[in-house]
């Protein structure tokens, strides 16, 4: 890659988010992965690394940053290291329309999260949308009803405080579902219990549509590479 | 490729449009990509180049032109350069039946758009259809009702003027969905806000069906190749 | 392949039809493709060749003939030439139950079509079925109602006479959808306008289910190979 | 493979059935295929061989036998010969709950069929399930109603006696659909006419869900290899 | 892989479960597979090995253990041996909310199962969810009704005691479906009869959604490798 002279492309506020789910198919050059990581951090990116269980991917990089060009360059560098990006998700951090009244500090925490949380190494990502079915259509509900349903849903989620951290990023117009949900849990069954419990909230029961779930373990880059490269 | 002697195959008015979403799997010969580009432009094609985020593709060529054979030749040339065309979309520019009364200049702008718009480097493509569900069936509505719904939908879209340019091309009978939508935005969250807002228009809420979303960054060919080739 | 001694397997009337959508992934031996073509024609097959736009395929062979073994051999020969058959469709020519009263000459034209029509180089193929939904179920309608809906649908199609030739072949029990539709058009937007217009016919609005659309350009074998091989 | 010492795994009555749909991607060693066949027959397996039309597969082995380990070994041997098993179906022969009163000889013919039937070389396989829709739910019907619908369906099928032989095997709990249907026909359009006609039976119209259809030609192993290997 | 120093990631009670469905695509190093097995057992994992029928996979490793990092390492080791993990399932053992009153011994048997059961070599895995349809929505039912439906469902399952052992593990928030079901049967048709019979239970008829079914044969590692490697 030559000298980068592109004009930064940034959200008006908040961060671009890119989940990269990678397979180890060929020889992977660990040094080049480390170099991609170092250059990404130097360019202002945050990168969460996780080993992923099963066939969907071997490892995941969750990348956050202001300039979308830098996120794309990070992707190209890990591809050049030999990793195959098999699945991905594109989103931006956001404050939902139902949470606009939050204190400024909480708004900032949503727009500029600092990840990963410490001592929460159980990892899960899934995308979701709100149903637009012929009987149950979220987008046809009045704002007040949606707000109430989301308030109840949030309350149910907060019961897992300390066990699960939920990071919801917006992707309508950017990827195939309307939101990306990244969960960090203390234990694997915390993730399960949290998602299972929330499925009984009316917001999910009647209106939630869920995409594929990716489950793994957060670790530093070497822990993740040790666990997934032979 | 030998001497090209095919009879041009052109729309009765407007342009053929081909979105090519490509992966870098093998060595890519940058010179051959440049040559394909130069020959395409010389043959009268417009080509928008974009880097694409994530696993769906590494880069996109949106090609517009009169002779469909020339679009196909462009595709073959970039394939010969080593790019793998993983996804694509085939459509034609059109003036919808609900917009026939527009001034001639606007009609010409839709049939013969000049792309990309300047200073809008956030890029997104998705295909869509109108629902033919058992309860909500767009094609069973009377023309006047469809026209009114589209007028409201257009109004909602125009609120993003200056932030998002929408290029809607027709693909019924040409590809798997009825329309292709290409968005150019000032910032990534402009794309998100525009599509999210319009999802509350009745035309989308009750009748919109959306395919996969491809998100990226518009740049000139070298910027795009620099960002995606290692 | 050794000496062919299989007993011919033929429809009781009409022709077997095989659409082969091929990718150029490896080196293709043009001579072997030509030889497959020559041997197929010598064995009584008709073969329409088309370049296909985009990622679904690079080229299409639409093969018609009496002995199904000959169609299969043709397929094996083009595979041996290096083409990869990525998608396909299996059907037979037929006269629908709603058209049994047609003059003998028209019946013969449907069972033994002569393809491609001259001066119609815009090409499109898609499979379709009639809906068996819980509210709208084509197969639960009485014959008279189905006949009337098909008569209206045919009328709407005939308005494109001279611009679009429709070849509908039957595939219930042979492939994943109930019919294969091959369109030949004068221009690309003729295909679009025809399919879009017919989507407002009640037979399509309430009962049509459509599979993937493949769009391309009819040419002789060398034109098609010139446009798709580099 | 070493000396086989596994304990046979057999159905309590009837036979295990395995449909293997194979692609010729690499060099195939015909001798090894023949050897797999010979060893399978020696181990008591029945094997129907068919050439398959189009992209789904090049050839099919329909294998029937008592010991499931032997069926798995047969699969491994043809894979070792270079064939790629791309699709498959796992089932067992059965007598349906609606046919328990049949004469013993007919029951035996269903549990231990002798295949292929002579002079029926048109071949088709598809899996199917009974609908569990919100309005039409087969499994919510009383036994008597299901029995009557199946009796009507059987009557409609028997009108094709001599033209089509239907082999229905059970796969609930074994593969993705509830039944596998293998048809042997005198001519290709017999398959089509039979399946199309039965689609108007209430058992299919309201309750049938159909998977992919694989169509081909039954022949002995050499005929099938001759037609599909170049 | 270097020295493993990760902090164990364990469920608060019960075991992590990972089903790995593998293809033999390249040369497989049997010694390395054995070594992975030995190291896994030494690290406290249970591993059930099965040969799988047909195209979905050649063999399956069902792995259970406390530390999720150890399960991931096991996966990496068999990948390093040359096996390709094509499909998988991630879950945890659990005691369902409808079974909390069970005697402690039965609770322990569910959380810490000892597998495989002896003399049950017919193997089947499938994932499932409860329907959230617009008419039939499991999660909208009151607890008492769900409990009653599950009690009836359990009764129906217990009629297969001695013929089929059912292991249900929880995966909401961990994989694409809400539960993974692993069946061990005395004979292949026991699996079929059990699943078919339970499909008439209201819990399944109205509310069950089923994913892909994987069928195979339990054996020790050498039996499984003998049957699937050539």
CSV table of N, CA and C in Angstrom, one decimal, chain D residues 58-165:
chain,number,residue,atom,x,y,z
D,58,UNK,N,-23.2,-34.4,-10.8
D,58,UNK,CA,-22.9,-35.1,-12.1
D,58,UNK,C,-23.5,-36.5,-12.0
D,59,UNK,N,-23.4,-37.2,-10.9
D,59,UNK,CA,-24.0,-38.5,-10.8
D,59,UNK,C,-24.5,-38.8,-9.4
D,60,UNK,N,-25.4,-39.8,-9.3
D,60,UNK,CA,-26.0,-40.2,-8.1
D,60,UNK,C,-25.9,-41.7,-7.8
D,61,UNK,N,-25.5,-42.0,-6.6
D,61,UNK,CA,-25.6,-43.4,-6.1
D,61,UNK,C,-26.7,-43.5,-5.1
D,62,UNK,N,-27.7,-44.3,-5.3
D,62,UNK,CA,-28.7,-44.5,-4.3
D,62,UNK,C,-28.4,-45.9,-3.7
D,63,UNK,N,-28.0,-45.9,-2.4
D,63,UNK,CA,-27.5,-47.1,-1.8
D,63,UNK,C,-28.5,-47.6,-0.8
D,64,UNK,N,-28.8,-48.9,-0.8
D,64,UNK,CA,-29.7,-49.5,0.2
D,64,UNK,C,-29.1,-50.7,0.9
D,65,UNK,N,-29.2,-50.8,2.2
D,65,UNK,CA,-28.6,-52.0,2.8
D,65,UNK,C,-28.9,-52.0,4.3
D,66,UNK,N,-28.6,-53.1,4.9
D,66,UNK,CA,-29.0,-53.3,6.3
D,66,UNK,C,-28.0,-52.7,7.3
D,67,UNK,N,-26.7,-52.8,7.1
D,67,UNK,CA,-25.8,-52.3,8.1
D,67,UNK,C,-25.3,-50.9,7.7
D,68,UNK,N,-25.7,-49.9,8.5
D,68,UNK,CA,-25.3,-48.5,8.2
D,68,UNK,C,-23.8,-48.3,8.0
D,69,UNK,N,-23.0,-49.1,8.8
D,69,UNK,CA,-21.6,-48.9,8.6
D,69,UNK,C,-21.2,-49.3,7.2
D,70,UNK,N,-21.8,-50.2,6.6
D,70,UNK,CA,-21.4,-50.6,5.2
D,70,UNK,C,-21.8,-49.4,4.2
D,71,UNK,N,-22.9,-48.8,4.5
D,71,UNK,CA,-23.3,-47.6,3.6
D,71,UNK,C,-22.2,-46.5,3.7
D,72,UNK,N,-21.8,-46.3,5.0
D,72,UNK,CA,-20.8,-45.2,5.2
D,72,UNK,C,-19.5,-45.6,4.5
D,73,UNK,N,-19.1,-46.9,4.6
D,73,UNK,CA,-17.9,-47.3,3.9
D,73,UNK,C,-18.0,-47.2,2.4
D,74,UNK,N,-19.1,-47.5,1.9
D,74,UNK,CA,-19.3,-47.3,0.4
D,74,UNK,C,-19.0,-45.8,0.1
D,75,UNK,N,-19.6,-44.9,0.9
D,75,UNK,CA,-19.4,-43.5,0.6
D,75,UNK,C,-17.9,-43.1,0.7
D,76,UNK,N,-17.2,-43.6,1.7
D,76,UNK,CA,-15.8,-43.3,1.8
D,76,UNK,C,-15.0,-43.8,0.6
D,77,UNK,N,-15.4,-45.0,0.1
D,77,UNK,CA,-14.7,-45.5,-1.0
D,77,UNK,C,-14.8,-44.7,-2.3
D,78,UNK,N,-16.1,-44.3,-2.6
D,78,UNK,CA,-16.2,-43.5,-3.8
D,78,UNK,C,-15.6,-42.1,-3.6
D,79,UNK,N,-15.5,-41.6,-2.4
D,79,UNK,CA,-14.8,-40.3,-2.1
D,79,UNK,C,-13.3,-40.6,-2.4
D,80,UNK,N,-12.8,-41.7,-2.0
D,80,UNK,CA,-11.4,-42.0,-2.2
D,80,UNK,C,-11.1,-42.2,-3.7
D,81,UNK,N,-12.1,-42.5,-4.5
D,81,UNK,CA,-12.0,-42.6,-5.9
D,81,UNK,C,-11.9,-41.3,-6.6
D,82,UNK,N,-12.2,-40.2,-5.9
D,82,UNK,CA,-12.1,-38.9,-6.4
D,82,UNK,C,-13.4,-38.1,-6.6
D,83,UNK,N,-14.5,-38.8,-6.3
D,83,UNK,CA,-15.8,-38.2,-6.4
D,83,UNK,C,-16.0,-37.3,-5.2
D,84,UNK,N,-16.7,-36.1,-5.4
D,84,UNK,CA,-17.0,-35.2,-4.3
D,84,UNK,C,-18.5,-35.3,-4.0
D,85,UNK,N,-18.8,-35.7,-2.8
D,85,UNK,CA,-20.2,-35.9,-2.4
D,85,UNK,C,-20.7,-34.5,-2.0
D,86,UNK,N,-21.5,-33.9,-2.9
D,86,UNK,CA,-21.9,-32.5,-2.7
D,86,UNK,C,-23.3,-32.4,-2.0
D,87,UNK,N,-24.1,-33.3,-2.2
D,87,UNK,CA,-25.4,-33.3,-1.6
D,87,UNK,C,-25.7,-34.8,-1.2
D,88,UNK,N,-26.7,-35.0,-0.3
D,88,UNK,CA,-27.0,-36.4,0.0
D,88,UNK,C,-28.4,-36.4,0.7
D,89,UNK,N,-28.8,-37.6,0.9
D,89,UNK,CA,-30.1,-37.7,1.7
D,89,UNK,C,-30.0,-39.1,2.5
D,90,UNK,N,-30.4,-39.0,3.8
D,90,UNK,CA,-30.4,-40.2,4.6
D,90,UNK,C,-31.8,-40.5,5.0
D,91,UNK,N,-32.2,-41.8,4.8
D,91,UNK,CA,-33.5,-42.2,5.2
D,91,UNK,C,-33.6,-43.7,5.4
D,92,UNK,N,-34.7,-44.2,5.8
D,92,UNK,CA,-34.9,-45.7,5.9
D,92,UNK,C,-36.2,-46.0,5.1
D,93,UNK,N,-36.3,-47.3,4.6
D,93,UNK,CA,-37.5,-47.7,4.1
D,93,UNK,C,-38.5,-47.8,5.2
D,94,UNK,N,-39.8,-47.7,4.8
D,94,UNK,CA,-40.8,-47.7,5.9
D,94,UNK,C,-42.2,-48.1,5.3
D,95,UNK,N,-43.1,-48.5,6.1
D,95,UNK,CA,-44.5,-48.6,5.8
D,95,UNK,C,-45.2,-47.6,6.6
D,96,UNK,N,-45.9,-46.7,5.9
D,96,UNK,CA,-46.5,-45.5,6.6
D,96,UNK,C,-47.6,-46.0,7.5
D,97,UNK,N,-47.9,-45.2,8.5
D,97,UNK,CA,-49.0,-45.5,9.4
D,97,UNK,C,-50.4,-45.6,8.7
D,98,UNK,N,-50.4,-45.1,7.5
D,98,UNK,CA,-51.7,-45.1,6.8
D,98,UNK,C,-51.8,-46.4,5.9
D,99,UNK,N,-50.8,-47.2,5.9
D,99,UNK,CA,-50.7,-48.4,5.0
D,99,UNK,C,-50.5,-49.7,5.7
D,100,UNK,N,-50.7,-49.6,7.0
D,100,UNK,CA,-50.4,-50.8,7.8
D,100,UNK,C,-51.3,-52.0,7.5
D,101,UNK,N,-52.5,-51.8,6.9
D,101,UNK,CA,-53.3,-52.9,6.6
D,101,UNK,C,-53.0,-53.6,5.3
D,102,UNK,N,-52.0,-53.2,4.6
D,102,UNK,CA,-51.6,-53.7,3.3
D,102,UNK,C,-51.3,-55.2,3.4
D,103,UNK,N,-51.5,-56.0,2.3
D,103,UNK,CA,-51.1,-57.4,2.3
D,103,UNK,C,-49.5,-57.5,2.6
D,104,UNK,N,-49.1,-58.6,3.2
D,104,UNK,CA,-47.8,-58.8,3.7
D,104,UNK,C,-46.8,-58.6,2.5
D,105,UNK,N,-47.2,-59.0,1.3
D,105,UNK,CA,-46.3,-58.9,0.2
D,105,UNK,C,-46.0,-57.5,-0.2
D,106,UNK,N,-47.0,-56.6,-0.1
D,106,UNK,CA,-46.8,-55.2,-0.5
D,106,UNK,C,-46.0,-54.6,0.6
D,107,UNK,N,-46.2,-55.0,1.9
D,107,UNK,CA,-45.4,-54.4,3.0
D,107,UNK,C,-43.9,-54.8,2.7
D,108,UNK,N,-43.7,-56.0,2.4
D,108,UNK,CA,-42.3,-56.5,2.1
D,108,UNK,C,-41.7,-55.7,0.9
D,109,UNK,N,-42.5,-55.5,-0.1
D,109,UNK,CA,-42.0,-54.7,-1.2
D,109,UNK,C,-41.6,-53.3,-0.9
D,110,UNK,N,-42.2,-52.7,0.1
D,110,UNK,CA,-41.9,-51.4,0.6
D,110,UNK,C,-40.6,-51.4,1.5
D,111,UNK,N,-40.5,-52.4,2.3
D,111,UNK,CA,-39.4,-52.5,3.2
D,111,UNK,C,-38.1,-52.9,2.5
D,112,UNK,N,-38.3,-53.8,1.5
D,112,UNK,CA,-37.2,-54.4,0.8
D,112,UNK,C,-37.3,-54.3,-0.7
D,113,UNK,N,-37.4,-53.1,-1.2
D,113,UNK,CA,-37.6,-52.9,-2.6
D,113,UNK,C,-36.4,-53.4,-3.4
D,114,UNK,N,-36.7,-53.8,-4.6
D,114,UNK,CA,-35.6,-54.3,-5.6
D,114,UNK,C,-35.5,-53.2,-6.7
D,115,UNK,N,-34.4,-52.5,-6.7
D,115,UNK,CA,-34.3,-51.4,-7.6
D,115,UNK,C,-33.1,-51.5,-8.5
D,116,UNK,N,-33.0,-50.8,-9.6
D,116,UNK,CA,-34.1,-50.0,-10.2
D,116,UNK,C,-35.1,-50.9,-10.9
D,117,UNK,N,-36.3,-50.4,-11.2
D,117,UNK,CA,-37.3,-51.1,-12.0
D,117,UNK,C,-36.8,-51.2,-13.4
D,118,UNK,N,-37.1,-52.2,-14.1
D,118,UNK,CA,-36.6,-52.3,-15.5
D,118,UNK,C,-37.4,-51.3,-16.4
D,119,UNK,N,-36.7,-50.8,-17.4
D,119,UNK,CA,-37.3,-50.0,-18.4
D,119,UNK,C,-37.9,-48.7,-17.9
D,120,UNK,N,-37.4,-48.2,-16.7
D,120,UNK,CA,-37.8,-46.9,-16.2
D,120,UNK,C,-36.5,-46.2,-15.9
D,121,UNK,N,-35.9,-45.5,-16.9
D,121,UNK,CA,-34.6,-44.9,-16.8
D,121,UNK,C,-34.7,-43.4,-16.5
D,122,UNK,N,-35.9,-42.8,-16.5
D,122,UNK,CA,-36.0,-41.4,-16.1
D,122,UNK,C,-36.0,-41.4,-14.6
D,123,UNK,N,-35.1,-40.5,-13.9
D,123,UNK,CA,-34.9,-40.6,-12.5
D,123,UNK,C,-35.1,-39.2,-11.9
D,124,UNK,N,-35.7,-39.2,-10.7
D,124,UNK,CA,-35.8,-38.0,-10.0
D,124,UNK,C,-35.9,-38.2,-8.5
D,125,UNK,N,-35.2,-37.4,-7.7
D,125,UNK,CA,-35.3,-37.4,-6.3
D,125,UNK,C,-35.6,-36.1,-5.7
D,126,UNK,N,-36.5,-36.1,-4.7
D,126,UNK,CA,-36.7,-34.8,-4.0
D,126,UNK,C,-37.2,-35.2,-2.5
D,127,UNK,N,-36.8,-34.3,-1.6
D,127,UNK,CA,-37.3,-34.5,-0.2
D,127,UNK,C,-38.5,-33.7,0.0
D,128,UNK,N,-39.4,-34.1,1.0
D,128,UNK,CA,-40.5,-33.3,1.3
D,128,UNK,C,-41.0,-33.4,2.7
D,129,UNK,N,-41.7,-32.4,3.2
D,129,UNK,CA,-42.3,-32.5,4.5
D,129,UNK,C,-43.8,-32.1,4.4
D,130,UNK,N,-44.5,-32.3,5.5
D,130,UNK,CA,-45.8,-31.9,5.6
D,130,UNK,C,-45.8,-30.5,6.3
D,131,UNK,N,-46.6,-29.6,5.8
D,131,UNK,CA,-46.6,-28.2,6.4
D,131,UNK,C,-47.1,-28.2,7.8
D,132,UNK,N,-46.4,-27.4,8.6
D,132,UNK,CA,-46.9,-27.0,9.9
D,132,UNK,C,-47.1,-25.5,10.0
D,133,UNK,N,-47.8,-25.0,9.0
D,133,UNK,CA,-48.1,-23.6,9.0
D,133,UNK,C,-49.1,-23.1,10.0
D,134,UNK,N,-49.2,-21.8,10.1
D,134,UNK,CA,-50.1,-21.3,11.2
D,134,UNK,C,-51.6,-21.6,10.8
D,135,UNK,N,-51.9,-21.7,9.5
D,135,UNK,CA,-53.3,-22.0,9.2
D,135,UNK,C,-53.4,-23.5,8.8
D,136,UNK,N,-52.5,-24.0,8.0
D,136,UNK,CA,-52.6,-25.4,7.5
D,136,UNK,C,-51.5,-26.2,8.2
D,137,UNK,N,-51.9,-27.0,9.2
D,137,UNK,CA,-50.9,-27.8,9.9
D,137,UNK,C,-51.3,-29.2,9.9
D,138,UNK,N,-50.5,-30.0,9.1
D,138,UNK,CA,-50.8,-31.4,8.9
D,138,UNK,C,-50.8,-32.2,10.2
D,139,UNK,N,-49.9,-31.8,11.1
D,139,UNK,CA,-49.7,-32.6,12.3
D,139,UNK,C,-50.8,-32.3,13.4
D,140,UNK,N,-51.6,-31.3,13.1
D,140,UNK,CA,-52.7,-30.9,14.0
D,140,UNK,C,-54.0,-31.6,13.5
D,141,UNK,N,-54.0,-32.2,12.4
D,141,UNK,CA,-55.2,-32.9,11.8
D,141,UNK,C,-55.4,-34.2,12.6
D,142,UNK,N,-56.6,-34.6,12.7
D,142,UNK,CA,-56.9,-36.0,13.3
D,142,UNK,C,-56.4,-37.1,12.3
D,143,UNK,N,-56.1,-38.2,12.9
D,143,UNK,CA,-55.6,-39.3,12.1
D,143,UNK,C,-56.5,-39.6,10.9
D,144,UNK,N,-57.8,-39.7,11.1
D,144,UNK,CA,-58.8,-40.1,10.1
D,144,UNK,C,-58.7,-39.1,8.9
D,145,UNK,N,-58.5,-37.9,9.2
D,145,UNK,CA,-58.5,-36.9,8.1
D,145,UNK,C,-57.2,-37.1,7.3
D,146,UNK,N,-56.1,-37.3,8.0
D,146,UNK,CA,-54.8,-37.5,7.3
D,146,UNK,C,-54.9,-38.8,6.5
D,147,UNK,N,-55.5,-39.8,7.1
D,147,UNK,CA,-55.6,-41.1,6.4
D,147,UNK,C,-56.4,-40.9,5.1
D,148,UNK,N,-57.5,-40.2,5.1
D,148,UNK,CA,-58.3,-40.0,3.9
D,148,UNK,C,-57.6,-39.2,2.9
D,149,UNK,N,-56.9,-38.2,3.3
D,149,UNK,CA,-56.1,-37.4,2.4
D,149,UNK,C,-55.0,-38.2,1.7
D,150,UNK,N,-54.4,-39.1,2.5
D,150,UNK,CA,-53.3,-39.9,1.9
D,150,UNK,C,-53.9,-41.0,1.0
D,151,UNK,N,-55.1,-41.4,1.3
D,151,UNK,CA,-55.7,-42.4,0.4
D,151,UNK,C,-56.0,-41.8,-0.9
D,152,UNK,N,-56.6,-40.5,-0.9
D,152,UNK,CA,-56.8,-39.8,-2.2
D,152,UNK,C,-55.5,-39.6,-3.0
D,153,UNK,N,-54.5,-39.2,-2.2
D,153,UNK,CA,-53.2,-38.9,-2.8
D,153,UNK,C,-52.7,-40.2,-3.5
D,154,UNK,N,-52.8,-41.3,-2.8
D,154,UNK,CA,-52.3,-42.6,-3.3
D,154,UNK,C,-53.1,-43.0,-4.6
D,155,UNK,N,-54.4,-42.7,-4.6
D,155,UNK,CA,-55.2,-43.0,-5.8
D,155,UNK,C,-54.7,-42.2,-7.0
D,156,UNK,N,-54.5,-41.0,-6.8
D,156,UNK,CA,-54.0,-40.1,-7.8
D,156,UNK,C,-52.6,-40.6,-8.3
D,157,UNK,N,-51.8,-41.0,-7.4
D,157,UNK,CA,-50.5,-41.6,-7.8
D,157,UNK,C,-50.6,-42.8,-8.6
D,158,UNK,N,-51.6,-43.7,-8.3
D,158,UNK,CA,-51.7,-45.0,-8.9
D,158,UNK,C,-52.1,-44.9,-10.4
D,159,UNK,N,-52.6,-43.7,-10.8
D,159,UNK,CA,-53.0,-43.5,-12.2
D,159,UNK,C,-51.8,-43.5,-13.1
D,160,UNK,N,-50.6,-43.3,-12.5
D,160,UNK,CA,-49.4,-43.3,-13.2
D,160,UNK,C,-48.7,-44.7,-13.2
D,161,UNK,N,-49.4,-45.7,-12.8
D,161,UNK,CA,-48.8,-47.0,-12.7
D,161,UNK,C,-48.3,-47.5,-14.1
D,162,UNK,N,-47.1,-48.0,-14.1
D,162,UNK,CA,-46.6,-48.4,-15.4
D,162,UNK,C,-45.8,-47.3,-16.0
D,163,UNK,N,-46.1,-46.1,-15.7
D,163,UNK,CA,-45.3,-44.9,-16.2
D,163,UNK,C,-44.3,-44.4,-15.2
D,164,UNK,N,-44.7,-44.5,-13.9
D,164,UNK,CA,-43.9,-44.0,-12.8
D,164,UNK,C,-43.9,-44.9,-11.6
D,165,UNK,N,-42.7,-45.2,-11.1
D,165,UNK,CA,-42.6,-46.0,-9.8
D,165,UNK,C,-42.1,-45.0,-8.7
